[in-house]
XYZ file of C-alpha atoms in Angstrom:
699
model
C 0.000 0.000 0.000
C 1.299 3.441 -0.937
C 2.207 5.686 1.986
C 0.352 8.971 2.215
C 2.565 11.944 1.344
C 0.053 14.795 1.195
C -2.560 16.030 3.655
C -6.170 16.056 2.446
C -8.745 18.832 2.718
C -10.378 16.914 5.598
C -6.996 16.652 7.345
C -6.447 20.406 7.063
C -9.930 21.149 8.386
C -9.089 19.065 11.468
C -5.605 20.566 11.882
C -6.856 24.152 11.665
C -8.626 23.918 15.016
C -5.579 22.468 16.781
C -3.103 24.918 15.222
C -5.195 27.855 16.409
C -4.472 26.796 19.984
C -1.006 28.310 19.517
C -2.456 31.813 19.090
C -0.171 34.356 20.740
C 3.070 32.447 20.149
C 5.903 34.817 19.220
C 8.143 34.194 16.208
C 11.866 33.945 16.885
C 13.283 32.841 13.533
C 12.391 31.378 10.144
C 14.352 28.789 8.166
C 14.128 27.354 4.640
C 15.333 23.821 3.865
C 15.805 22.581 0.269
C 13.488 25.183 -1.293
C 10.306 23.486 -0.062
C 10.351 23.139 3.755
C 9.740 26.176 5.970
C 10.344 26.131 9.703
C 9.072 28.831 12.065
C 10.635 28.701 15.519
C 8.255 30.329 18.013
C 7.844 30.786 21.772
C 4.575 30.174 23.586
C 3.966 31.402 27.142
C 2.385 28.115 28.239
C 4.041 25.566 25.956
C 7.554 26.934 25.556
C 9.294 26.254 22.245
C 6.972 25.764 19.264
C 8.219 24.494 15.889
C 5.801 25.117 12.980
C 6.688 23.222 9.784
C 5.248 23.851 6.308
C 6.423 21.585 3.482
C 5.262 21.985 -0.130
C 7.494 19.641 -2.123
C 6.949 15.947 -2.808
C 5.629 15.804 0.755
C 2.922 18.380 1.532
C 2.149 19.036 5.188
C 1.714 21.744 7.836
C 1.843 21.075 11.570
C 3.633 21.841 14.814
C 6.543 19.437 15.333
C 8.194 17.954 18.376
C 11.533 19.836 18.721
C 13.299 16.454 18.663
C 11.834 15.881 15.196
C 13.276 19.107 13.762
C 16.465 18.996 11.699
C 19.403 21.226 12.585
C 19.292 24.688 11.064
C 20.741 24.816 7.527
C 23.816 26.902 6.676
C 23.620 30.464 5.438
C 19.926 31.347 5.139
C 18.712 32.020 1.570
C 17.071 35.314 0.663
C 13.565 33.919 1.191
C 14.365 32.968 4.783
C 16.048 36.329 5.437
C 12.974 38.131 4.142
C 10.773 36.102 6.522
C 13.041 36.904 9.455
C 12.926 40.605 8.663
C 9.111 40.610 8.548
C 8.277 38.107 11.278
C 10.933 38.357 13.982
C 9.023 39.275 17.148
C 5.626 38.942 15.449
C 2.677 37.248 17.152
C 0.969 34.235 15.604
C -2.694 35.255 15.289
C -4.193 32.100 13.812
C -4.723 30.009 10.702
C -7.675 29.509 8.354
C -8.378 26.975 5.641
C -9.361 28.584 2.345
C -12.824 27.213 1.574
C -12.416 23.405 1.312
C -9.174 23.643 -0.622
C -5.772 22.375 0.450
C -4.687 25.892 1.350
C -3.847 27.239 4.794
C -3.466 30.969 5.525
C -1.314 31.780 8.573
C -1.713 35.257 10.137
C 1.080 37.102 11.971
C 0.872 40.544 13.576
C 3.602 43.014 14.463
C 3.385 46.703 15.350
C 4.999 47.864 12.106
C 3.412 45.369 9.706
C 1.107 42.345 9.541
C 1.943 39.359 7.366
C 0.022 36.420 5.916
C 1.713 33.175 4.858
C -0.323 31.244 2.282
C 0.645 27.558 2.091
C -0.609 25.860 -1.096
C -0.542 22.151 -0.299
C -1.711 20.951 -3.718
C -0.274 20.484 -7.213
C 3.346 21.597 -7.416
C 3.024 23.268 -3.992
C 3.884 26.855 -3.135
C 4.247 29.347 -0.291
C 3.380 33.026 -0.772
C 4.148 35.813 1.693
C 1.559 38.631 1.635
C 1.456 42.085 3.159
C -1.604 43.638 4.802
C -3.143 44.560 1.453
C -2.819 41.033 0.044
C 0.104 41.942 -2.213
C 2.702 39.226 -2.740
C 6.025 40.157 -1.179
C 7.688 36.962 -2.313
C 6.756 33.383 -3.197
C 8.693 30.167 -3.581
C 7.245 29.753 -7.076
C 5.777 32.281 -9.510
C 2.357 31.451 -10.987
C 0.848 33.349 -13.921
C -2.392 31.850 -15.244
C -5.503 33.380 -16.753
C -7.388 32.564 -13.574
C -4.826 33.648 -10.964
C -1.436 35.238 -10.357
C 1.113 34.596 -7.615
C 4.076 36.878 -8.250
C 5.943 39.543 -6.271
C 4.213 42.915 -6.531
C 0.843 41.494 -7.593
C -2.321 40.889 -5.600
C -2.383 37.268 -4.498
C -4.928 35.231 -6.422
C -6.556 32.234 -4.768
C -7.580 29.355 -7.036
C -11.080 29.555 -8.463
C -13.706 28.835 -5.828
C -14.653 25.201 -5.518
C -17.739 23.605 -4.056
C -17.551 23.437 -0.261
C -19.281 20.101 0.416
C -19.371 20.596 4.196
C -21.508 23.751 4.007
C -23.828 23.125 1.043
C -27.517 22.499 1.715
C -29.292 19.297 0.732
C -30.875 20.648 -2.465
C -27.544 21.972 -3.713
C -25.944 18.620 -2.888
C -28.555 16.706 -4.881
C -28.284 19.080 -7.834
C -24.521 18.656 -7.927
C -24.760 14.880 -7.715
C -27.399 14.709 -10.450
C -25.272 16.796 -12.797
C -22.693 13.993 -12.871
C -22.645 11.195 -15.450
C -20.365 8.796 -13.580
C -20.697 6.656 -10.445
C -21.302 7.827 -6.884
C -17.772 7.499 -5.499
C -16.145 9.364 -8.411
C -18.694 12.142 -8.127
C -17.934 12.556 -4.419
C -14.190 12.440 -5.107
C -13.997 14.893 -8.009
C -17.191 16.949 -8.256
C -17.592 17.439 -4.498
C -13.844 17.666 -3.851
C -13.548 14.923 -1.214
C -10.777 13.027 -2.996
C -10.602 9.279 -3.471
C -10.188 8.094 0.126
C -12.977 10.166 1.668
C -15.225 9.553 -1.333
C -14.962 5.828 -0.569
C -15.252 6.420 3.182
C -18.502 8.355 2.828
C -19.977 5.569 0.693
C -18.979 3.020 3.336
C -20.454 5.087 6.174
C -23.667 5.673 4.242
C -23.966 2.019 3.194
C -24.034 3.039 -0.488
C -22.487 0.955 -3.244
C -19.420 2.856 -4.494
C -19.876 1.840 -8.121
C -23.569 2.803 -8.156
C -24.287 4.862 -11.264
C -25.667 8.330 -10.562
C -28.573 7.593 -12.899
C -29.625 4.783 -10.520
C -29.315 6.817 -7.324
C -32.572 7.816 -5.605
C -33.604 10.066 -2.712
C -32.719 7.410 -0.154
C -29.164 7.211 -1.494
C -28.789 10.996 -1.468
C -30.192 11.316 2.062
C -27.824 8.626 3.361
C -24.821 10.257 1.715
C -25.799 13.754 2.851
C -26.240 12.519 6.423
C -22.768 10.959 6.310
C -21.296 14.262 5.060
C -23.206 16.206 7.731
C -21.881 13.953 10.504
C -18.327 14.401 9.196
C -18.783 18.192 9.053
C -20.172 18.276 12.605
C -17.184 16.377 14.007
C -14.799 18.777 12.296
C -16.696 21.851 13.529
C -16.777 20.625 17.102
C -13.187 19.392 17.128
C -14.357 15.833 17.868
C -11.050 14.267 16.835
C -9.927 10.656 17.419
C -6.677 10.401 15.399
C -5.104 7.253 13.996
C -1.784 6.392 12.374
C -2.225 3.309 10.192
C 0.482 0.744 9.494
C 0.892 -1.916 6.821
C 3.599 -4.521 7.550
C 4.907 -2.254 10.328
C 5.336 0.678 7.917
C 3.285 3.859 8.359
C 0.915 4.375 5.431
C -1.733 6.871 6.568
C -2.732 9.348 9.277
C -6.361 10.422 9.748
C -8.306 12.589 12.228
C -10.849 9.786 12.817
C -10.919 5.999 12.509
C -11.882 5.095 8.934
C -13.879 2.095 7.734
C -11.645 2.048 4.647
C -8.630 1.368 6.889
C -10.162 -1.304 9.146
C -7.864 -4.017 7.781
C -4.720 -2.177 8.910
C -3.006 -1.932 12.272
C -3.706 1.395 13.954
C -2.078 3.519 16.653
C -4.221 5.967 18.676
C -3.105 9.553 19.436
C -4.432 12.259 21.723
C -4.203 15.017 19.107
C -4.237 15.032 15.333
C -1.272 17.418 15.171
C 0.843 14.966 17.188
C -0.277 12.112 14.955
C 0.629 14.053 11.785
C 4.030 15.040 13.191
C 4.855 11.480 14.246
C 3.607 10.049 10.943
C 5.795 12.207 8.712
C 8.786 11.883 11.044
C 8.557 8.080 10.828
C 7.799 8.122 7.097
C 11.011 10.057 6.423
C 13.106 7.571 8.385
C 11.712 4.251 7.248
C 14.243 2.330 5.106
C 13.549 1.712 1.448
C 13.355 -1.857 0.199
C 16.511 -3.019 -1.537
C 17.036 -5.245 -4.566
C 19.336 -8.234 -4.587
C 22.098 -6.034 -6.005
C 22.078 -3.968 -2.815
C 20.873 -0.834 -4.602
C 17.636 0.723 -3.444
C 14.945 0.311 -6.083
C 12.602 3.302 -6.279
C 8.924 2.385 -6.062
C 8.213 3.176 -9.720
C 4.899 1.298 -9.713
C 3.546 3.336 -6.814
C 4.574 6.600 -8.477
C 3.090 5.511 -11.818
C -0.157 4.504 -10.106
C -0.237 7.852 -8.310
C 0.229 9.848 -11.529
C -2.406 7.745 -13.293
C -4.858 8.388 -10.451
C -4.157 12.111 -10.687
C -4.756 12.037 -14.453
C -8.009 10.153 -13.942
C -9.171 12.740 -11.412
C -8.094 15.601 -13.674
C -9.951 14.084 -16.632
C -13.044 13.760 -14.441
C -12.700 17.381 -13.398
C -12.380 18.497 -17.039
C -15.559 16.611 -17.916
C -17.208 18.373 -15.005
C -16.066 21.767 -16.317
C -17.671 21.042 -19.699
C -20.891 20.031 -17.996
C -20.868 23.067 -15.722
C -20.247 25.518 -18.563
C -23.011 23.985 -20.682
C -25.393 24.044 -17.720
C -24.686 27.749 -17.132
C -25.385 28.583 -20.783
C -28.635 26.613 -20.625
C -29.650 28.573 -17.524
C -28.975 31.861 -19.305
C -30.997 30.760 -22.338
C -33.839 29.615 -20.066
C -33.975 33.085 -18.508
C -34.395 34.713 -21.926
C -36.889 32.069 -23.082
C -39.052 32.833 -20.024
C -38.300 36.547 -19.896
C -41.750 37.813 -18.849
C -42.206 35.153 -16.166
C -38.766 35.796 -14.621
C -39.273 39.558 -14.807
C -42.568 39.136 -12.926
C -40.821 37.085 -10.188
C -37.986 39.631 -9.858
C -40.434 42.548 -9.631
C -42.559 40.777 -7.023
C -39.656 39.797 -4.749
C -37.849 43.121 -5.146
C -41.008 45.053 -4.353
C -41.621 42.966 -1.227
C -38.078 43.510 -0.019
C -38.327 47.267 -0.609
C -41.481 47.263 1.512
C -39.466 45.739 4.339
C -40.909 42.221 4.194
C -38.721 39.371 5.443
C -37.793 36.317 3.414
C -40.045 34.058 5.493
C -43.034 36.292 4.754
C -42.171 36.383 1.047
C -41.910 32.581 1.005
C -45.369 32.252 2.597
C -46.853 34.704 0.082
C -45.366 32.787 -2.844
C -46.617 29.478 -1.430
C -50.138 30.924 -1.227
C -49.803 32.214 -4.786
C -48.706 28.789 -5.994
C -51.797 27.221 -4.399
C -53.937 29.697 -6.370
C -52.175 28.693 -9.590
C -50.210 31.910 -10.181
C -47.444 30.922 -12.702
C -44.763 33.198 -11.224
C -45.304 31.775 -7.740
C -45.417 28.190 -9.017
C -42.041 28.636 -10.720
C -40.249 29.536 -7.468
C -38.782 26.405 -5.881
C -36.404 27.839 -3.280
C -35.484 31.076 -1.487
C -32.040 31.545 -0.010
C -32.153 34.370 2.541
C -28.414 34.172 3.198
C -27.504 34.611 -0.476
C -30.482 36.829 -1.286
C -31.466 34.651 -4.269
C -34.564 32.957 -5.612
C -34.296 29.637 -7.469
C -36.838 29.241 -10.252
C -37.804 26.180 -12.281
C -37.997 27.093 -15.976
C -39.269 24.088 -17.942
C -37.143 21.714 -15.904
C -34.059 23.964 -15.679
C -33.401 25.336 -12.219
C -31.835 28.798 -12.186
C -30.774 30.923 -9.176
C -31.954 34.508 -9.726
C -30.782 37.648 -7.930
C -33.891 39.867 -7.614
C -31.740 42.971 -7.179
C -30.851 42.689 -10.892
C -32.915 42.530 -14.062
C -33.359 39.498 -16.326
C -30.583 40.593 -18.712
C -28.069 41.072 -15.891
C -28.933 37.684 -14.384
C -28.489 36.020 -17.766
C -25.194 37.837 -18.256
C -24.027 36.513 -14.865
C -24.736 32.973 -16.068
C -22.819 33.521 -19.342
C -19.927 35.042 -17.365
C -19.896 32.016 -15.073
C -19.792 29.702 -18.110
C -16.800 31.614 -19.444
C -15.079 31.447 -16.041
C -15.567 27.672 -15.913
C -14.153 27.305 -19.428
C -11.070 29.317 -18.407
C -10.714 27.023 -15.413
C -10.818 24.101 -17.826
C -7.879 25.607 -19.731
C -5.822 25.602 -16.537
C -6.848 21.997 -15.880
C -5.788 20.979 -19.403
C -2.356 22.526 -18.822
C -2.128 20.739 -15.474
C -2.999 17.368 -16.985
C -0.282 17.799 -19.613
C 2.252 18.404 -16.842
C 1.040 15.284 -15.048
C 1.360 13.238 -18.236
C 4.916 14.510 -18.629
C 5.668 13.442 -15.054
C 4.170 10.013 -15.766
C 6.295 9.519 -18.883
C 9.403 10.639 -16.975
C 8.746 8.016 -14.262
C 8.262 5.325 -16.899
C 11.546 6.283 -18.581
C 13.350 6.149 -15.233
C 11.911 2.682 -14.616
C 13.108 1.505 -18.040
C 16.591 2.859 -17.387
C 16.705 1.210 -13.959
C 15.604 -2.155 -15.317
C 18.066 -1.885 -18.194
C 20.907 -1.182 -15.752
C 19.763 -3.635 -13.065
C 21.735 -6.558 -14.473
C 24.926 -4.597 -15.022
C 27.776 -4.679 -12.556
C 27.463 -1.775 -10.164
C 29.981 0.994 -10.570
C 32.120 2.029 -7.589
C 30.103 4.372 -5.395
C 32.764 7.068 -5.338
C 33.232 7.176 -9.106
C 30.902 9.099 -11.351
C 30.719 8.504 -15.103
C 32.569 11.037 -17.191
C 31.036 13.087 -20.007
C 27.436 12.475 -19.051
C 24.757 13.465 -21.534
C 22.833 15.534 -18.989
C 20.300 16.791 -21.522
C 19.165 13.254 -22.353
C 18.989 11.927 -18.800
C 15.448 11.183 -17.620
C 16.369 12.078 -14.027
C 19.160 14.575 -13.367
C 20.470 14.384 -9.778
C 20.318 17.710 -7.925
C 23.400 18.881 -6.017
C 22.840 22.421 -4.814
C 24.811 23.438 -1.716
C 24.420 26.983 -0.414
C 27.176 29.602 -0.672
C 27.532 32.983 1.034
C 27.777 34.894 -2.235
C 24.374 33.747 -3.568
C 22.661 36.724 -1.940
C 24.486 38.891 -4.533
C 25.014 38.671 -8.269
C 28.002 36.423 -8.892
C 29.984 34.244 -11.277
C 33.338 32.481 -11.403
C 35.826 33.693 -13.982
C 37.302 31.336 -16.553
C 40.343 31.157 -14.238
C 38.195 30.138 -11.240
C 38.119 33.442 -9.314
C 34.873 34.590 -7.699
C 33.257 37.863 -8.807
C 30.358 39.332 -6.803
C 28.219 42.375 -7.560
C 25.484 44.313 -5.770
C 21.893 44.513 -6.990
C 21.048 47.671 -5.055
C 22.473 50.318 -2.728
C 22.198 48.073 0.351
C 24.132 45.260 -1.308
C 26.751 47.696 -2.631
C 27.284 48.915 0.937
C 27.510 45.361 2.290
C 30.056 44.262 -0.306
C 32.435 47.114 0.441
C 32.046 47.173 4.218
C 31.827 43.455 4.915
C 33.369 41.479 2.072
C 36.037 43.636 0.373
C 39.565 42.585 1.381
C 42.903 44.251 0.723
C 43.954 41.873 -2.074
C 40.677 42.103 -4.000
C 39.971 44.373 -6.957
C 37.123 46.903 -7.105
C 35.367 47.418 -10.479
C 32.685 49.867 -11.560
C 31.152 50.879 -14.873
C 31.942 54.381 -16.100
C 28.194 55.064 -15.922
C 25.704 56.038 -13.256
C 23.702 53.241 -11.683
C 26.282 50.506 -11.853
C 26.856 47.751 -9.306
C 29.837 47.513 -7.003
C 31.825 44.616 -8.449
C 34.509 42.769 -6.505
C 37.024 40.344 -7.975
C 37.827 38.254 -4.911
C 41.337 37.056 -4.150
C 40.092 34.822 -1.313
C 36.843 33.865 0.394
C 35.647 35.332 3.750
C 36.926 32.336 5.725
C 40.193 31.908 3.827
C 43.594 33.272 4.761
C 44.359 36.542 2.928
C 46.957 36.326 0.179
C 48.201 38.464 -2.682
C 47.061 37.295 -6.112
C 48.350 38.095 -9.580
C 45.017 38.051 -11.429
C 45.170 36.864 -15.058
C 44.141 39.402 -17.675
C 41.190 37.206 -18.665
C 39.702 37.424 -15.154
C 40.153 41.222 -15.072
C 38.413 41.597 -18.423
C 35.531 39.351 -17.381
C 35.033 41.292 -14.147
C 34.953 44.539 -16.144
C 32.428 43.036 -18.562
C 30.271 41.970 -15.619
C 30.362 45.536 -14.185
C 29.299 47.012 -17.540
C 26.584 44.473 -18.384
C 24.711 44.906 -15.090
C 24.897 48.715 -15.130
C 22.701 51.362 -16.741
C 24.581 50.674 -19.995
C 22.303 47.686 -20.578
C 19.172 49.487 -19.441
C 19.938 52.292 -21.901
C 20.076 49.756 -24.743
C 23.800 50.223 -25.418
C 25.886 47.228 -26.458
C 29.196 48.359 -24.939
C 30.581 50.667 -22.288
C 33.661 51.531 -20.221
C 34.683 50.286 -16.766
C 37.506 51.019 -14.352
C 39.404 49.077 -11.668
C 41.035 50.287 -8.431
C 42.626 48.821 -5.313
C 40.397 48.465 -2.192
C 42.313 51.191 -0.324
C 41.262 53.695 -3.011
C 37.568 53.223 -2.112
C 36.168 55.457 0.622
C 32.865 56.533 2.131
C 34.341 59.874 3.275
C 33.318 62.709 0.891
C 35.232 65.863 0.184
C 34.268 68.902 2.230
C 30.847 70.190 1.197
C 29.984 67.049 -0.780
C 27.406 64.336 -0.071
C 27.531 60.633 -0.905
C 24.302 58.747 -1.517
C 23.713 55.329 0.000
C 25.577 52.735 -2.061
C 27.951 55.350 -3.456
C 31.678 55.722 -2.800
C 34.567 58.125 -3.365
C 37.382 56.784 -5.551
C 40.781 58.424 -5.036
C 43.934 57.963 -7.070
C 44.644 56.471 -10.492
C 42.228 54.092 -12.197
C 42.822 51.306 -14.686
C 40.303 51.632 -17.523
C 38.737 48.970 -19.742
C 37.393 50.620 -22.876
C 34.484 49.592 -25.133
C 33.648 46.475 -23.114
C 30.891 44.277 -24.579
C 27.624 44.211 -22.625
C 26.869 40.621 -23.666
C 25.664 38.178 -20.974
C 25.196 34.399 -21.003
C 22.896 32.388 -18.736
C 23.130 28.647 -18.498
C 22.383 25.544 -16.456
C 25.327 23.898 -14.756
C 24.971 20.178 -13.984
C 28.373 19.301 -12.541
C 29.860 19.597 -9.966
C 26.739 21.488 -8.810
C 23.290 21.865 -10.364
C 22.179 25.479 -10.647
C 21.589 28.463 -12.903
C 24.739 30.469 -13.605
C 25.161 33.706 -15.504
C 27.714 36.344 -16.468
C 30.292 36.979 -19.193
C 30.015 34.395 -22.020
C 33.693 33.385 -21.853
C 33.268 32.399 -18.198
C 29.824 30.788 -18.312
C 29.686 28.844 -21.579
C 32.510 26.366 -20.768
C 30.975 25.572 -17.352
C 27.300 25.130 -18.281
C 25.671 22.138 -19.955
C 23.507 24.428 -22.069
C 23.479 28.213 -22.438
C 21.680 31.190 -23.944
C 23.412 34.430 -24.861
C 21.584 37.739 -24.373
C 22.052 41.325 -25.438
C 20.107 44.552 -24.768
C 16.690 44.280 -26.414
C 12.914 44.561 -26.208
C 11.814 41.919 -23.692
C 11.303 43.048 -20.083
C 13.459 41.274 -17.529
C 10.731 38.913 -16.279
C 9.548 38.115 -19.835
C 13.110 37.394 -20.955
C 13.502 35.039 -17.980
C 10.374 33.133 -19.044
C 11.665 32.851 -22.612
C 14.948 31.439 -21.326
C 13.076 29.010 -19.080
C 11.043 27.688 -22.014
C 14.186 27.238 -24.136
C 15.953 25.343 -21.337
C 12.891 23.195 -20.676
C 12.824 22.135 -24.333
C 16.465 21.011 -24.176
C 16.279 18.699 -21.154
C 14.417 15.395 -21.195
C 13.982 15.776 -17.429
C 11.734 18.851 -17.481
C 11.042 18.520 -13.764
C 14.766 19.137 -13.160
C 14.536 22.454 -15.013
C 11.433 23.453 -13.039
C 13.192 22.715 -9.749
C 16.542 24.439 -10.280
C 15.962 26.924 -13.121
C 12.582 28.557 -12.592
C 12.019 31.938 -14.295
C 12.606 33.672 -10.950
C 16.053 32.096 -10.569
C 16.989 32.864 -14.153
C 15.880 36.471 -13.671
C 18.445 36.892 -10.888
C 21.181 36.606 -13.544
C 19.604 38.943 -16.122
C 20.658 42.604 -16.323
C 18.058 45.259 -15.481
C 16.198 46.475 -18.566
C 15.139 44.861 -21.824
C 16.872 41.847 -23.366
C 16.884 39.757 -26.522
C 18.089 36.175 -26.835
C 20.791 35.910 -29.468
C 19.980 33.038 -31.833
C 22.330 30.138 -31.328
């Protein structure tokens, strides 16, 4: 049995209540592990140390962890973690909410100077977005730009399109949704009502309904039994009536649930006092359980389980797409029914609106309509439901039920239905793109299985020897080796002679480079143009012993090219510019009498060494060995070190658009597209692009 690796919507609904018990805990520090695991270390007056974990990679979870289950802090914190520390240090944890019935949790933090929301998307590829008080994205682990939503720095955060919330819908709405399906009961619960496979089956078991029963054969008794089962589940979640279980199969953890499940009765179970503790223990044990090994001694990945998982996802996505088609068609039919019965609907709207303007309550209006229906008044007979909370009237128009807002005319109501149909169709487009990504993942797993089986009979190579001249572009699974380095918070590259060059992106980074990282044997470069970065050619690293270095001419020229390319020369659309070099002791923050130096600026005294008419060309590439990462800088330094590259020059594409173009080119070149998504996202590529417009030089 496959082990659970992602929390469900039901799990998150149960966790929300328990996580809110930590309200008032104060944030000490934030950490980021491996680009997908966030850790918030907090202090609670009653409980002491609190460790909140949010993981959005292959494993998707959010819970408070036992401090003994928390890994040691990683090395130098990446920029994302530093940003969180700046915003959250000393902040109070206010609480957490689940967005509708989606696998999204929104964590609230308050501080005197600024409030912050952390949105954890525990579905799909997974993501974490940090929002300010206005809902604007400060930063996110991944950038999302779809027709239906945007998650990108500087934009308003967009939640996914609203889905049906099966725990709050009334009985009539539940029946309508079920009857709109053309598949069996369990698939309708899983996909159309958003319960997922496990809880779709569980609800059938609790209701005593045959899972494979076709919707066309379901009657009122079936719907009442299912609705009662859903209502009982919702009540337990609302009241916090939790009885958690961790399930085991052959002594291996395979699932964690907030209640005992009929679908898991054949498995061994361990009982816990709280669901949060159960979730923490489950994932801690899951991470540490040994993988099964083949007779060769090598661990064989569970390809079959991954293939089955991807196939299940595709099946669910295909079901959802069918549902989108049905929903869009139903909305258009509702709009057409409104126009076909224009006078009748107009009469209903006028009657209800007039009653509301006279101050009559919804109960009184419902009684009046019921009396009118008994007298055979067509407008009253057509009304089948009033929803006081939503302020709508549902009318039956020749068998088509349509919710009508009496505050609007017939045309506006019909337009709302057409707009909803268009929205559903746009949602379908996103689902089609998602299913293509899933199919790509499925094919990649199958290729990895074929490669494993082809290699399984071969004699194993020595562990400490790696094959030479690998064809990284053709590999179905490129191993990721991405250690952190201190200089990654700046712009950087290594010269063709192996020397490190670092440059500032802004005034703060320029100040930090000179004050903190510039040593006596380094070289200071700057473009002969306003708005250029401080550029240091490093003789040694911060932890190395200082030594004098005779820099090769090639390294000096590449450092000068770097200083020019990332200056206003590029932004101005010029293809070349001048740069100069000085010794560190010629750089000062002390201005001449009567002068003022802006932040990030410096006074240069003494003679300068000039580099004239330096090309502003830049290359970005993907390095696969000895580390896997995006690199960028002067072409002569980058192209020999990267597996594949793109050369850029000043042009018409904005920085973020140029990064996306590069990403698409790189993705086309690697068989393992997931590798490109993980280490060379558009955001990471953008870090190596000069400010201003760019064009990709055809190669």
